PDB file of C-alpha atoms in Angstrom:
ATOM      1  CA  PRO A  31     -51.152   0.620  31.116  1.00 82.00           C
ATOM      2  CA  PHE A  32     -54.732   0.069  30.032  1.00 84.00           C
ATOM      3  CA  GLY A  33     -56.194  -2.343  32.571  1.00 79.00           C
ATOM      4  CA  SER A  34     -54.283  -5.013  34.415  1.00 67.00           C
ATOM      5  CA  ALA A  35     -54.354  -7.745  31.768  1.00 58.00           C
ATOM      6  CA  SER A  36     -53.878  -5.766  28.597  1.00 67.00           C
ATOM      7  CA  ASP A  37     -50.806  -5.187  26.460  1.00 84.00           C
ATOM      8  CA  PHE A  38     -52.215  -1.796  25.447  1.00 91.00           C
ATOM      9  CA  THR A  39     -51.661   1.582  27.069  1.00 93.00           C
ATOM     10  CA  VAL A  40     -54.281   4.221  27.743  1.00 94.00           C
ATOM     11  CA  ARG A  41     -52.592   6.424  25.148  1.00 95.00           C
ATOM     12  CA  GLU A  42     -52.876   3.688  22.514  1.00 95.00           C
ATOM     13  CA  ILE A  43     -56.595   3.327  23.221  1.00 96.00           C
ATOM     14  CA  GLU A  44     -57.022   7.104  22.998  1.00 96.00           C
ATOM     15  CA  TYR A  45     -55.155   7.109  19.693  1.00 97.00           C
ATOM     16  CA  LEU A  46     -57.283   4.302  18.255  1.00 96.00           C
ATOM     17  CA  CYS A  47     -60.468   6.121  19.224  1.00 97.00           C
ATOM     18  CA  ALA A  48     -59.270   9.388  17.734  1.00 97.00           C
ATOM     19  CA  HIS A  49     -57.549   8.174  14.562  1.00 97.00           C
ATOM     20  CA  ASP A  50     -58.740   4.679  13.644  1.00 94.00           C
ATOM     21  CA  MET A  51     -62.398   5.373  12.868  1.00 92.00           C
ATOM     22  CA  VAL A  52     -63.766   3.853  16.083  1.00 95.00           C
ATOM     23  CA  THR A  53     -67.487   4.626  16.231  1.00 95.00           C
ATOM     24  CA  ARG A  54     -68.684   1.954  18.674  1.00 97.00           C
ATOM     25  CA  LEU A  55     -67.214   0.528  21.841  1.00 97.00           C
ATOM     26  CA  ALA A  56     -67.617  -2.985  20.436  1.00 96.00           C
ATOM     27  CA  ASP A  57     -65.563  -1.888  17.436  1.00 95.00           C
ATOM     28  CA  LEU A  58     -62.716  -0.935  19.756  1.00 96.00           C
ATOM     29  CA  PHE A  59     -62.660  -4.272  21.560  1.00 94.00           C
ATOM     30  CA  PHE A  60     -63.541  -6.675  18.725  1.00 94.00           C
ATOM     31  CA  ARG A  61     -61.938  -5.061  15.679  1.00 94.00           C
ATOM     32  CA  ARG A  62     -59.316  -2.487  16.597  1.00 94.00           C
ATOM     33  CA  THR A  63     -57.559  -4.425  19.366  1.00 93.00           C
ATOM     34  CA  THR A  64     -56.845  -8.046  20.245  1.00 89.00           C
ATOM     35  CA  ILE A  65     -58.263  -7.617  23.750  1.00 90.00           C
ATOM     36  CA  ALA A  66     -61.418  -9.684  23.273  1.00 88.00           C
ATOM     37  CA  ILE A  67     -59.968 -12.335  20.987  1.00 86.00           C
ATOM     38  CA  SER A  68     -57.073 -12.924  23.374  1.00 86.00           C
ATOM     39  CA  GLY A  69     -59.494 -13.494  26.251  1.00 85.00           C
ATOM     40  CA  HIS A  70     -58.574 -10.355  28.176  1.00 87.00           C
ATOM     41  CA  LEU A  71     -61.908  -8.566  28.001  1.00 90.00           C
ATOM     42  CA  THR A  72     -63.221  -8.085  31.535  1.00 90.00           C
ATOM     43  CA  ASN A  73     -65.970  -5.907  32.901  1.00 92.00           C
ATOM     44  CA  ALA A  74     -63.378  -3.576  34.444  1.00 93.00           C
ATOM     45  CA  LEU A  75     -61.579  -3.228  31.112  1.00 94.00           C
ATOM     46  CA  LEU A  76     -64.878  -2.658  29.322  1.00 95.00           C
ATOM     47  CA  LEU A  77     -65.761   0.169  31.713  1.00 96.00           C
ATOM     48  CA  GLU A  78     -62.301   1.712  31.472  1.00 95.00           C
ATOM     49  CA  GLY A  79     -62.442   1.570  27.684  1.00 96.00           C
ATOM     50  CA  ALA A  80     -65.878   3.161  27.723  1.00 97.00           C
ATOM     51  CA  GLU A  81     -64.555   6.068  29.793  1.00 97.00           C
ATOM     52  CA  ILE A  82     -61.681   6.644  27.400  1.00 96.00           C
ATOM     53  CA  ALA A  83     -63.849   6.346  24.284  1.00 97.00           C
ATOM     54  CA  ALA A  84     -66.476   8.676  25.759  1.00 98.00           C
ATOM     55  CA  GLN A  85     -63.870  11.339  26.478  1.00 98.00           C
ATOM     56  CA  VAL A  86     -62.199  11.099  23.082  1.00 98.00           C
ATOM     57  CA  LEU A  87     -65.389  10.735  21.028  1.00 97.00           C
ATOM     58  CA  GLY A  88     -67.535  13.170  22.995  1.00 98.00           C
ATOM     59  CA  TRP A  89     -70.139  10.689  24.206  1.00 98.00           C
ATOM     60  CA  ASP A  90     -72.504  11.756  26.972  1.00 98.00           C
ATOM     61  CA  GLU A  91     -73.428   9.390  29.837  1.00 98.00           C
ATOM     62  CA  LEU A  92     -76.440   7.976  27.993  1.00 98.00           C
ATOM     63  CA  ARG A  93     -74.427   7.158  24.869  1.00 98.00           C
ATOM     64  CA  LYS A  94     -71.634   5.674  26.962  1.00 98.00           C
ATOM     65  CA  GLN A  95     -74.071   3.369  28.785  1.00 98.00           C
ATOM     66  CA  LYS A  96     -75.700   2.311  25.513  1.00 98.00           C
ATOM     67  CA  GLU A  97     -72.272   1.418  24.129  1.00 98.00           C
ATOM     68  CA  ILE A  98     -71.425  -0.594  27.252  1.00 98.00           C
ATOM     69  CA  ASP A  99     -74.717  -2.486  27.052  1.00 97.00           C
ATOM     70  CA  ALA A 100     -74.349  -3.168  23.322  1.00 97.00           C
ATOM     71  CA  THR A 101     -70.785  -4.402  23.775  1.00 96.00           C
ATOM     72  CA  ARG A 102     -71.800  -6.737  26.610  1.00 95.00           C
ATOM     73  CA  GLN A 103     -74.600  -8.108  24.440  1.00 94.00           C
ATOM     74  CA  ALA A 104     -72.274  -8.637  21.473  1.00 93.00           C
ATOM     75  CA  ALA A 105     -69.716 -10.336  23.724  1.00 91.00           C
ATOM     76  CA  ARG A 106     -72.366 -12.760  25.011  1.00 90.00           C
ATOM     77  CA  GLU A 107     -74.265 -13.450  21.810  1.00 88.00           C
ATOM     78  CA  ARG A 108     -71.629 -13.359  19.110  1.00 82.00           C
ATOM     79  CA  HIS A 109     -68.418 -14.194  20.914  1.00 75.00           C
ATOM     80  CA  GLY A 110     -69.440 -16.428  23.831  1.00 78.00           C
ATOM     81  CA  ILE A 111     -67.864 -14.139  26.409  1.00 77.00           C
ATOM     82  CA  ALA A 112     -69.741 -14.041  29.716  1.00 72.00           C
TER      83      ALA A 112
END
């Protein structure tokens, strides 16, 4: 499974990143899955998703951290998720 509170598997997240035009981490959580809208987005899940996306999409550590930061900001500002 992908995280403890998610109905997705790691393989599904890998597939979405590879085949569903995911370009940003926020895109994965807010548009390609129901994780955020269902209230299951946690910091642990965000970090796990970032690791998977980075591996599949070839992000280096700097890009991965920028994506994490941008997703946290979007969660706070646009979606009211702390």
